[in-house]
XYZ file of C-alpha atoms in Angstrom:
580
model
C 128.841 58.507 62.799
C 125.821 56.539 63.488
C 123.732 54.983 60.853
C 121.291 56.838 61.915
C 123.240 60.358 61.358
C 124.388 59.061 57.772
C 120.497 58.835 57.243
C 119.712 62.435 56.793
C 121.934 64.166 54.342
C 120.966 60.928 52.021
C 117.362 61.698 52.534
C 118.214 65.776 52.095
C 120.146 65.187 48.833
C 117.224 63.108 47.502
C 114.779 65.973 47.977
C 117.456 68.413 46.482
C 117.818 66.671 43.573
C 114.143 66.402 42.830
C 114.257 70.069 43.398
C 116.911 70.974 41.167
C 115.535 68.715 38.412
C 112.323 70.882 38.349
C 113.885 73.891 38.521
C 116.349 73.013 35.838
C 113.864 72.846 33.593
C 112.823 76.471 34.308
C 116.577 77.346 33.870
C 116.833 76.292 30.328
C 113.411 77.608 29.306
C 114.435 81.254 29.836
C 118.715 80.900 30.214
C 119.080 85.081 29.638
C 116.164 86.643 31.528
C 117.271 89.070 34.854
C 114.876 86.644 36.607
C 113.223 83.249 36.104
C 110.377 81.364 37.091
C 110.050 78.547 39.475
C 107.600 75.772 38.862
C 104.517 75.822 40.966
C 105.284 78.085 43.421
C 107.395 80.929 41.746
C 110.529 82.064 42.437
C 109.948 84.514 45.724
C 108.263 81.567 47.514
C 110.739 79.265 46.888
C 113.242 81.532 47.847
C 111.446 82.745 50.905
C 110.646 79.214 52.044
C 114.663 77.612 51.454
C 115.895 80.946 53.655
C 113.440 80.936 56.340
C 114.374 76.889 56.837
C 117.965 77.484 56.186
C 117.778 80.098 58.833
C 116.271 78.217 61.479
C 118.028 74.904 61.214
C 121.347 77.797 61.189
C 119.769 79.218 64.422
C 119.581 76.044 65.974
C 123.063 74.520 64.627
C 124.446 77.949 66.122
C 122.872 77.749 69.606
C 122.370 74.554 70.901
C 126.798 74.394 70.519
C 126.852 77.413 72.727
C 124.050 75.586 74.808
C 126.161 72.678 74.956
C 129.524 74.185 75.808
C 128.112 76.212 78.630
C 126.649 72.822 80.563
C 129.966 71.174 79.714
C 131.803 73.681 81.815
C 129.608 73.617 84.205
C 129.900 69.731 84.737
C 133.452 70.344 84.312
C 133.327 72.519 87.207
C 131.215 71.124 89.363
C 132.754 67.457 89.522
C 129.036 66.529 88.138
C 128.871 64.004 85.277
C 125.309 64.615 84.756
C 125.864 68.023 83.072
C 128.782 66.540 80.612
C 125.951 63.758 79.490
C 123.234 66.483 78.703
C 126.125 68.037 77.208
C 126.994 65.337 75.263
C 123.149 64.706 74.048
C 122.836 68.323 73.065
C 125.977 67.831 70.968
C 124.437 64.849 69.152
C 120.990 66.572 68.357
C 123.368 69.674 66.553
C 125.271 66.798 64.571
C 122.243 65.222 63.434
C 120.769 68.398 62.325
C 124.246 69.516 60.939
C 123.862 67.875 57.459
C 120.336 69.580 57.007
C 121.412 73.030 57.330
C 124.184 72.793 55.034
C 121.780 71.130 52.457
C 119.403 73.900 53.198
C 122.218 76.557 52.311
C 122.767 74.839 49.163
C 119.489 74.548 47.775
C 119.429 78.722 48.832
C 122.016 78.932 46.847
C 121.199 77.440 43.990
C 117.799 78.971 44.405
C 119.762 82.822 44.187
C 121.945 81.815 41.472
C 119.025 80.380 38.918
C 116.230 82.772 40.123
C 117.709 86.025 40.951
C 121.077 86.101 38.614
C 121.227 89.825 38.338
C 121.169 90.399 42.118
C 123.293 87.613 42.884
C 126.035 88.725 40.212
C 125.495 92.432 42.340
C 125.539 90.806 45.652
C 129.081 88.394 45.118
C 131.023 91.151 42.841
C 130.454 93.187 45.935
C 131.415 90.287 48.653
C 133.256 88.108 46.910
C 135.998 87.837 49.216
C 133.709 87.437 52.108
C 132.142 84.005 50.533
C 135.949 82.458 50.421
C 136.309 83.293 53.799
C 132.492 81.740 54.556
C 133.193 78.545 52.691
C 136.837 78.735 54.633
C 135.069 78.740 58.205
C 132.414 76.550 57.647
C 135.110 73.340 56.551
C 136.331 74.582 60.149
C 133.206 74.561 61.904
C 132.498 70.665 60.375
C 135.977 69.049 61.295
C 135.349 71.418 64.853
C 132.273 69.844 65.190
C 133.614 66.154 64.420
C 137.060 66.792 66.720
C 134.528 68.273 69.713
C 132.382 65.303 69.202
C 134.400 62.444 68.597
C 136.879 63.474 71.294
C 134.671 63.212 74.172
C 135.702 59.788 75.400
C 139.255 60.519 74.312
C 139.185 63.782 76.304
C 137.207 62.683 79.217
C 140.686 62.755 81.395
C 141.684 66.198 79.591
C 138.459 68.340 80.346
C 140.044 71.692 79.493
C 141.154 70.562 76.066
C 137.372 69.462 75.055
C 136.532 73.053 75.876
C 138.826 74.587 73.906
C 137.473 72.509 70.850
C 134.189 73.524 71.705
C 134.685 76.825 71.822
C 136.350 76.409 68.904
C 133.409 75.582 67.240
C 131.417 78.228 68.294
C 134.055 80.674 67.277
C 133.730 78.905 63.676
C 130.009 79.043 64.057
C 129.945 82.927 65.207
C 132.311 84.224 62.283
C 130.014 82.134 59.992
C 126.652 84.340 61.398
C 128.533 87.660 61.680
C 129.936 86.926 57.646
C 126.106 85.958 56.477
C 124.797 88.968 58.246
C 127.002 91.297 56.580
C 125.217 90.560 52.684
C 121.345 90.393 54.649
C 122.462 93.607 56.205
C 124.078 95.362 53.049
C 120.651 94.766 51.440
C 118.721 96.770 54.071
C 121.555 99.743 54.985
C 123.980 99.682 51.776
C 127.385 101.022 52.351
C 130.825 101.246 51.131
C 129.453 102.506 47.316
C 129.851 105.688 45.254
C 126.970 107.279 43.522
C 126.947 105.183 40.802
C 126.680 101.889 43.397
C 130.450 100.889 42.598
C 132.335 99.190 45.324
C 134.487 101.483 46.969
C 135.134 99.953 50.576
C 134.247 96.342 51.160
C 135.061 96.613 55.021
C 132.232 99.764 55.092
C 129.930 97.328 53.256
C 130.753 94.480 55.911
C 130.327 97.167 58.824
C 127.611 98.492 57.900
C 124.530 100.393 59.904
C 122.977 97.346 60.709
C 125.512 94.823 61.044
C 126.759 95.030 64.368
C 123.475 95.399 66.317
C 121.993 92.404 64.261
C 125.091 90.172 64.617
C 123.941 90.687 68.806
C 120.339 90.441 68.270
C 121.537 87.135 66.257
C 123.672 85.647 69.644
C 121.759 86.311 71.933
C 118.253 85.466 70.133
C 120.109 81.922 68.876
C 120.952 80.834 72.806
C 117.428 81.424 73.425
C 116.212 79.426 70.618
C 118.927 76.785 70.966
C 117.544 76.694 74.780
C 113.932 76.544 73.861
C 114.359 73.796 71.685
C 116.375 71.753 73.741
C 113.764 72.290 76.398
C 110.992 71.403 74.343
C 112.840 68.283 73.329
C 113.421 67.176 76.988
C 109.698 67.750 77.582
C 108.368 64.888 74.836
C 111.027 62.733 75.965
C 109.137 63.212 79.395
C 105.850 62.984 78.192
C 106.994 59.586 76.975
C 108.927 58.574 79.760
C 107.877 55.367 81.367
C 110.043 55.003 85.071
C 110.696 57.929 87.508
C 114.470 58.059 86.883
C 113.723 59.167 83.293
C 111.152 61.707 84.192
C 113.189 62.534 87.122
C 116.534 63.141 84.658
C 114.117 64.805 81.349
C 112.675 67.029 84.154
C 116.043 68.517 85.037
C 116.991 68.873 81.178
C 113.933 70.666 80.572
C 114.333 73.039 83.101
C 118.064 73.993 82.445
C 116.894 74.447 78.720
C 114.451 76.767 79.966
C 116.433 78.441 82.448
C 119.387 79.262 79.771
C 116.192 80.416 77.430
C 114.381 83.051 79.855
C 117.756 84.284 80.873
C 118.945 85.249 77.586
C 115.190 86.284 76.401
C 115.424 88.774 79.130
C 118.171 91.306 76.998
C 116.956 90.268 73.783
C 114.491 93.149 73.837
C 117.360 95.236 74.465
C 119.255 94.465 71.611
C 116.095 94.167 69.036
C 116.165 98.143 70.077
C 119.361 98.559 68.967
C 118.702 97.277 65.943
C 115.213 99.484 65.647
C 117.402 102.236 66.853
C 120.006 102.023 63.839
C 117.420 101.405 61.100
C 115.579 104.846 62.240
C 119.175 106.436 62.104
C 120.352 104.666 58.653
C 117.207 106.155 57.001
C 114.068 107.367 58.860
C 111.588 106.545 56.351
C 112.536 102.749 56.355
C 112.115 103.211 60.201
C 108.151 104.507 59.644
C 107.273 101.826 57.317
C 108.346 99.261 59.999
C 107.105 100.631 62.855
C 104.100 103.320 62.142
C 103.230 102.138 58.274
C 101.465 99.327 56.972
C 104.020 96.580 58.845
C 102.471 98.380 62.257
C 100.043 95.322 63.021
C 102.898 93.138 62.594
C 104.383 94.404 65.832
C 101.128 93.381 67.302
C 101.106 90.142 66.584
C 104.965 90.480 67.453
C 103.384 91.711 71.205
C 101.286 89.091 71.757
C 103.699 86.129 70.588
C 106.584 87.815 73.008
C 103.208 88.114 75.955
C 103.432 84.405 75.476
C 107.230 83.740 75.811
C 107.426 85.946 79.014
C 103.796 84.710 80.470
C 104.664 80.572 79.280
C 108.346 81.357 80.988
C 107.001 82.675 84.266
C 104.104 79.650 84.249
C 106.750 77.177 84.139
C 109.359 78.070 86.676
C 105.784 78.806 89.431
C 104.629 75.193 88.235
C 108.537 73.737 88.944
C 108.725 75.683 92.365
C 105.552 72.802 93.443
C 108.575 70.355 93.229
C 110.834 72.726 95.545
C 110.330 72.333 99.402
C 110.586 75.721 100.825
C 108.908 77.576 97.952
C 105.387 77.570 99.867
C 106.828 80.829 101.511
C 106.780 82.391 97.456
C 103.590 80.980 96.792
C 101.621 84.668 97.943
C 104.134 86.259 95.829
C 102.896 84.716 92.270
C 99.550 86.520 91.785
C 101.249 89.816 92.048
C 103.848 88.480 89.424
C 101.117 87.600 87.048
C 99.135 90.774 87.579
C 102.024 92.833 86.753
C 102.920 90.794 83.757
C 99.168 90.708 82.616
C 98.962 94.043 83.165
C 102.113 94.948 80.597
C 101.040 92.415 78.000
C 97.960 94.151 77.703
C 99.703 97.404 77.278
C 102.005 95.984 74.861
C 99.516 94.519 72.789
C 97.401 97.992 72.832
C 97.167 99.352 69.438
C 98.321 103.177 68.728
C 94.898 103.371 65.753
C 92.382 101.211 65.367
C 91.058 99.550 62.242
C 87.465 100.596 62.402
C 84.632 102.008 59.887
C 84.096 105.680 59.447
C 80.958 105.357 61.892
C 83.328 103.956 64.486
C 85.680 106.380 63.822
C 83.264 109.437 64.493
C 81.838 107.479 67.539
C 85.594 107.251 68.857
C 86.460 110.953 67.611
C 89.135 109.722 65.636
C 91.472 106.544 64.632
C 92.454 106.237 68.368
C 90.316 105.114 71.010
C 89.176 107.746 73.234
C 90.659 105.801 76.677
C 92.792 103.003 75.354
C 94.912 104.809 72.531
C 96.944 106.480 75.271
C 98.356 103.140 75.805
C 99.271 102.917 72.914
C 102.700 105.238 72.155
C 105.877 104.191 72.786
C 106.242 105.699 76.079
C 104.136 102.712 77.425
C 104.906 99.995 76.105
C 108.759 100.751 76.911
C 107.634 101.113 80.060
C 105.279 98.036 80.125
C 108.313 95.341 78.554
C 110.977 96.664 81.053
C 108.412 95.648 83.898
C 107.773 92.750 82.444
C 111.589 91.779 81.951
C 112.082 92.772 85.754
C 109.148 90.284 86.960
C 110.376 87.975 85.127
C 113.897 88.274 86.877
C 112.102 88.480 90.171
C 110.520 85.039 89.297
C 113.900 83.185 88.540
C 115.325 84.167 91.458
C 112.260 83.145 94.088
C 112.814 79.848 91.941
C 116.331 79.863 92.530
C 116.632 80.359 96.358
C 113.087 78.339 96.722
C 115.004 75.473 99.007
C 117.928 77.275 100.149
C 118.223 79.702 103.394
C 121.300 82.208 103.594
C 123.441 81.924 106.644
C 125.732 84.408 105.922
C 125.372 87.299 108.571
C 124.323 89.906 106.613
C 121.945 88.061 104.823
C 118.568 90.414 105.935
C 120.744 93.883 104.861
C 121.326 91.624 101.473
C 117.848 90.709 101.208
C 116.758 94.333 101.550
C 119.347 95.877 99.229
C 117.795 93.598 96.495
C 114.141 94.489 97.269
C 115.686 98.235 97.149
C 117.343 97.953 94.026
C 114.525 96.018 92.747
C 111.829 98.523 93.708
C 113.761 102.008 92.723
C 114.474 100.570 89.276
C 110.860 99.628 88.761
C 109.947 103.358 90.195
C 112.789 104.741 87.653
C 111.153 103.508 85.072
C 107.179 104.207 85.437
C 108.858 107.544 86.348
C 110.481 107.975 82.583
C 107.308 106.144 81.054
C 104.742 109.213 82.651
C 107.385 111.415 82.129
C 107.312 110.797 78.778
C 104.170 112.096 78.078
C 104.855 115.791 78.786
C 107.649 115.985 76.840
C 108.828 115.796 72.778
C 109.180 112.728 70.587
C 113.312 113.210 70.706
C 113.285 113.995 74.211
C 111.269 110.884 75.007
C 113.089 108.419 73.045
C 116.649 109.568 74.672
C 114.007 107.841 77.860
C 114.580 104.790 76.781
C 117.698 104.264 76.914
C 117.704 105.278 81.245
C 114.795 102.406 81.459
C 117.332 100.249 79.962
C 120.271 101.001 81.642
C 118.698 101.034 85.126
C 116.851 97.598 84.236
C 120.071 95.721 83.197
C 122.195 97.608 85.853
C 119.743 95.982 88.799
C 119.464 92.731 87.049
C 123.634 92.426 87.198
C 123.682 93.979 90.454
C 121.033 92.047 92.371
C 122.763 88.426 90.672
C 126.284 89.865 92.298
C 124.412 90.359 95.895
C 122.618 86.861 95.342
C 125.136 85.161 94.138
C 127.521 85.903 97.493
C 124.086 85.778 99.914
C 123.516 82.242 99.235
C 127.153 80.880 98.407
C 127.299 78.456 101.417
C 123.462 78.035 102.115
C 121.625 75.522 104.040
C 119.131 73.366 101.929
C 115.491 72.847 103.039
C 115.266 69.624 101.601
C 115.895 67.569 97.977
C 114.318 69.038 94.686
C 111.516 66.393 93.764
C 112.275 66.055 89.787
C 110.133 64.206 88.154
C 107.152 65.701 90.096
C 105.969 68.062 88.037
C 102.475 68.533 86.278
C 102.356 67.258 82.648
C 101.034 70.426 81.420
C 104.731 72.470 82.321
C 105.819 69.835 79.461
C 103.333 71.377 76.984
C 104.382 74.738 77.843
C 107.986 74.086 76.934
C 106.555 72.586 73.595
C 104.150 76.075 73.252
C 107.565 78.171 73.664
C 109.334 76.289 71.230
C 106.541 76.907 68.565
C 106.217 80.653 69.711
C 110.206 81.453 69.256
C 110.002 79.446 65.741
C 106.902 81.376 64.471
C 108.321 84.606 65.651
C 111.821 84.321 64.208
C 109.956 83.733 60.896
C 107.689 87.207 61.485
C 110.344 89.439 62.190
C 112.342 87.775 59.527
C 109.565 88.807 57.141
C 109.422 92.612 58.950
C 113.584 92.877 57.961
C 113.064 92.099 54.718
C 109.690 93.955 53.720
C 110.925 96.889 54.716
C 113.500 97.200 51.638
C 109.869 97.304 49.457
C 110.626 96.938 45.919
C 114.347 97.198 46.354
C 116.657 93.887 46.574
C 118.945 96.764 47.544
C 117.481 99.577 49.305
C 118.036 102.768 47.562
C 120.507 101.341 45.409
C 119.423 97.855 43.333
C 115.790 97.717 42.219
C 113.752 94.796 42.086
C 112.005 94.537 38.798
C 110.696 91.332 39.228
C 106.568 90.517 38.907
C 107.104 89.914 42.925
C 108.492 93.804 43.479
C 105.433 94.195 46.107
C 104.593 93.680 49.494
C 102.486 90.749 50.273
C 99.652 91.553 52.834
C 100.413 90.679 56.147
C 97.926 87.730 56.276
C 99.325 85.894 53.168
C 103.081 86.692 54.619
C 101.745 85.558 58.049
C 99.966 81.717 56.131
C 103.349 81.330 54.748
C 105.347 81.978 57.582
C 103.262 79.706 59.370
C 103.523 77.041 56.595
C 107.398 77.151 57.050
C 107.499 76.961 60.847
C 105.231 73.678 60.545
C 107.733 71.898 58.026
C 110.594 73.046 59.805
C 109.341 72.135 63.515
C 108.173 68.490 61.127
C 112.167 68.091 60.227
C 113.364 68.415 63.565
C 110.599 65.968 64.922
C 112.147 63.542 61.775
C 115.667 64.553 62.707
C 115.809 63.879 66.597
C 113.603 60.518 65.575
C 116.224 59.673 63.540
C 119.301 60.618 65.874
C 116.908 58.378 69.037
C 117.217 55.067 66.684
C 120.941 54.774 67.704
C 120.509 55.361 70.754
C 121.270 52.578 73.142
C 118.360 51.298 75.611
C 120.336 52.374 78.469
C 118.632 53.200 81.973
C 119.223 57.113 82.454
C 120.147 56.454 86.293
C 118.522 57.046 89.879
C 116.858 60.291 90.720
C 118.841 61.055 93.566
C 122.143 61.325 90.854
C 121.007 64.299 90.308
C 123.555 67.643 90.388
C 124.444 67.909 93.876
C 122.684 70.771 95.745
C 119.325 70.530 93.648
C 118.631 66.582 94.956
């Protein structure tokens, strides 16, 4: 371990033990209340803060390893040493930021056990078992982490055994997730109790309603984090670069982060409407609250901050096709792209009812606008993000075969089956999304699910066709890394920020939902804090959190760069063979 790795749990247990001097001292003042007071900022916002940073530093831990292992076995399999080293620095930014996550889950902890004792005596009489396997796992996952990493060298001959002890470690890292999200889903859709709330099936209580569709929301939502972040890190490091070869090198890390990101942000609306889905079905009053009570503007905000990810995606990948010779040909393509994905973030973002006074609301005839509000239902905005998910698909793949012409025979009949499948899956769905309209709630939301399937059937469909159209394709000259404009840097820093600040919202959403329950329906919360916050003070300290957290990984990968040797990061044209 490097000095500069040893550096951070020191500096995390300081902090903790300032903490847990202060809130000692609230302990002992009231040692046999249900719940007790935490100096200065009471004992909800300390416990909201320590899980929201627990759960992003988790996030990060969890996806950047699944990052990592992916790029190794691509380098692995392409003969190409340049994806094991971006491996290996990916590796080195989770083991710095190791020690602060398990800190984090300490001081949550702690914070559960001296704040909340009544629901955390509920909570671990219930899964008590679970937390011996948790603790179990997560001694694997470190010693995982410390074979995968110190290994490298030692395994550089024996590729296939590295793997394995990677994906060991993300097998460690995935149980951990899937255990965790079994006691934050048994909060929201309680199972496995009789009437009076005894314990009657702890596997029911592990599987319940929830668990399942969060524990995918959770994968897939982590690699697209882990990928953001990685991305976002690779674009400072170019900001700062000083000679070609390390722009040229930070360029190419950037855009694989970004790559892995938009891919998996692509079916992570998908599963967040599983997840909807279930919590309607577990108990279809929880589902109002979250989606048509007061939480409503929430999934505005949510609109607009996902407009951003899919827009700042797009923006990228047109600015990196200026580097691509051959892409000129896609250039008249890209205002139709953006028009289409304008077009459904404005639809998104549409209100269903408008906050207005009662003289507005007589001028409008009512709490939706007279033009506008039709916009605002379901029907289109399911139809709106599939169209958007599609364009963005559309966009990678221009990117991808910007410098490359098939050869292959049948590459025109290839070309046009894509546009074909492309075009009647769009038509599918603004078919469903009109046809939605004339039809009942139930009937439309079973609509859904064929915009889906048809989306997600032509995006693994058109890949297969692609893939096998341009397996042995001529190049039309070297990919120019490095030459990118400085602002594509900034927007991989913007969708860094926007997938922090959004994991923190929807965190909030989850969680508000329950009310004044720790366990909905079946444990009360009888705190002074058994309210709702309004949506602005949950949204300032949100906010607040995703600054100090996006601050500690600034401090962390600062403190992981002061070991690093001053070594030059090589010649541009070592780049992976076939994108030189």
């Amino acid at each position: 371990m490097s000095p500069s790795s040893r550096a951070t749990p020191m500096l995390g247990a300081s902090g903790l033990l300032a903490l847990l001097t202060l809130t000692g001292a609230a302990l002992a003042a009231e040692p046999a209340a249900d719940y007790r007071p935490f100096p200065l900022l009471g004992g909800r916002l300390a416990l909201w803060a320590a899980a929201q940073l627990h759960l992003n530093f988790a996030a990060f831990i969890l996806g950047v390893p699944l990052f990592a292992l992916i790029v190794e076995a691509i380098g692995w399999r392409t003969k190409d040493p340049r994806y094991d080293r971006m491996a290996r620095e990916f590796t080195k930014l989770t083991f710095a930021a190791f020690s602060t996550t398990a800190i984090l889950g300490a001081l949550l902890t702690f914070l559960l056990v001296g704040l909340y004792p009544k629901f955390f005596g509920f909570l671990s009489g219930i899964f008590y078992p679970t937390m011996w396997g948790y603790a179990f796992l997560f001694f694997g996952e470190t010693f995982a982490l410390y074979l995968y990493w110190y290994s490298w060298d030692r395994l550089r001959t024996r590729k296939g055994w590295h793997l394995l002890l990677g994906l060991l470690l993300n097998l460690f890292g995935l149980a951990i997730m899937a255990i965790a999200n079994s006691w934050g889903t048994f909060m929201m859709s309680p199972a496995g109790l009789d009437e009076a709330g005894r314990l009657v099936s702890l596997w029911a209580a592990v599987n319940n309603p929830t668990w399942m569709p969060i524990n995918v929301h959770r994968l897939i939502a982590n690699v697209s984090f882990g990928g953001a972040l990685v991305a976002a890190y690779a674009g400072t490091k170019f900001l700062g670069a000083r000679d070609a070869a390390a722009r040229a090198h930070y360029d190419w890390m950037g855009y694989v982060g970004n790559f892995i990101a938009t891919s998996a942000l692509m079916v992570l609306p998908f599963a967040g409407y599983w997840l909807g889905r279930e919590i309607y079905a577990f108990n279809q009053q929880m589902g109002i609250t979250m989606m048509g009570g007061f939480l409503s503007w929430l999934w505005i905000i949510q609109a607009v901050l996902i407009g951003v990810l899919f827009l700042g995606s797009n923006y990228y990948l047109w600015l990196g096709m200026a580097r691509i010779r051959g892409a000129e040909r896609y250039r008249p393509y890209v205002k139709w792209l953006l028009l289409i994905l304008t077009a459904g973030f404005l639809v998104w973002a549409t209100p269903h009812s408008l906050v207005a006074s009662l003289e507005e609301a007589r001028r409008m005839g009512g709490a939706h606008h007279p033009v506008l509000g039709v916009l605002g239902v379901m029907s289109a905005k399911n139809t709106a993000v599939n169209l958007m998910i599609l364009t963005t698909f559309l966009s990678l793949l221009l990117y991808r075969r910007a410098n490359r012409e098939a050869v292959v025979a049948w590459a025109a009949w290839g070309k046009a089956a894509q546009w074909l499948c492309l075009a009647a899956a769009a038509a599918l769905v603004l078919f469903y999304g009109i046809y939605g309209y004339f039809v009942e709630a139930i009937v439309r939301i079973g609509f859904s699910v064929y915009q889906v399937l048809a989306v997600l059937a032509t995006i693994l469909l058109v890949t297969a066709i692609d893939l096998a159209l341009f397996r042995k394709a001529t190049s039309l000259g070297p990919i120019a890394w490095g030459h990118i404009a400085p602002r594509a840097q900034y927007v991989l820093v913007l969708l860094a920020v926007t997938f922090t600040w959004l994991m923190g919202l929807m965190g909030f959403a989850r969680s508000a939902i329950r009310q004044h329950w720790h366990v909905y329906g079946v444990l009360r919360d009888t705190s002074p804090d058994a309210f709702t916050p309004a949506l602005g003070y949950a949204a300032n300290v949100v906010s607040v959190v995703t600054a100090v957290f996006l601050l500690l990984l600034v401090f962390i990968f600062w403190l992981a760069a002061l070991g690093e040797e001053q070594a030059p990061v090589g010649r541009p044209a070592d780049l992976p063979a076939g994108e030189r």
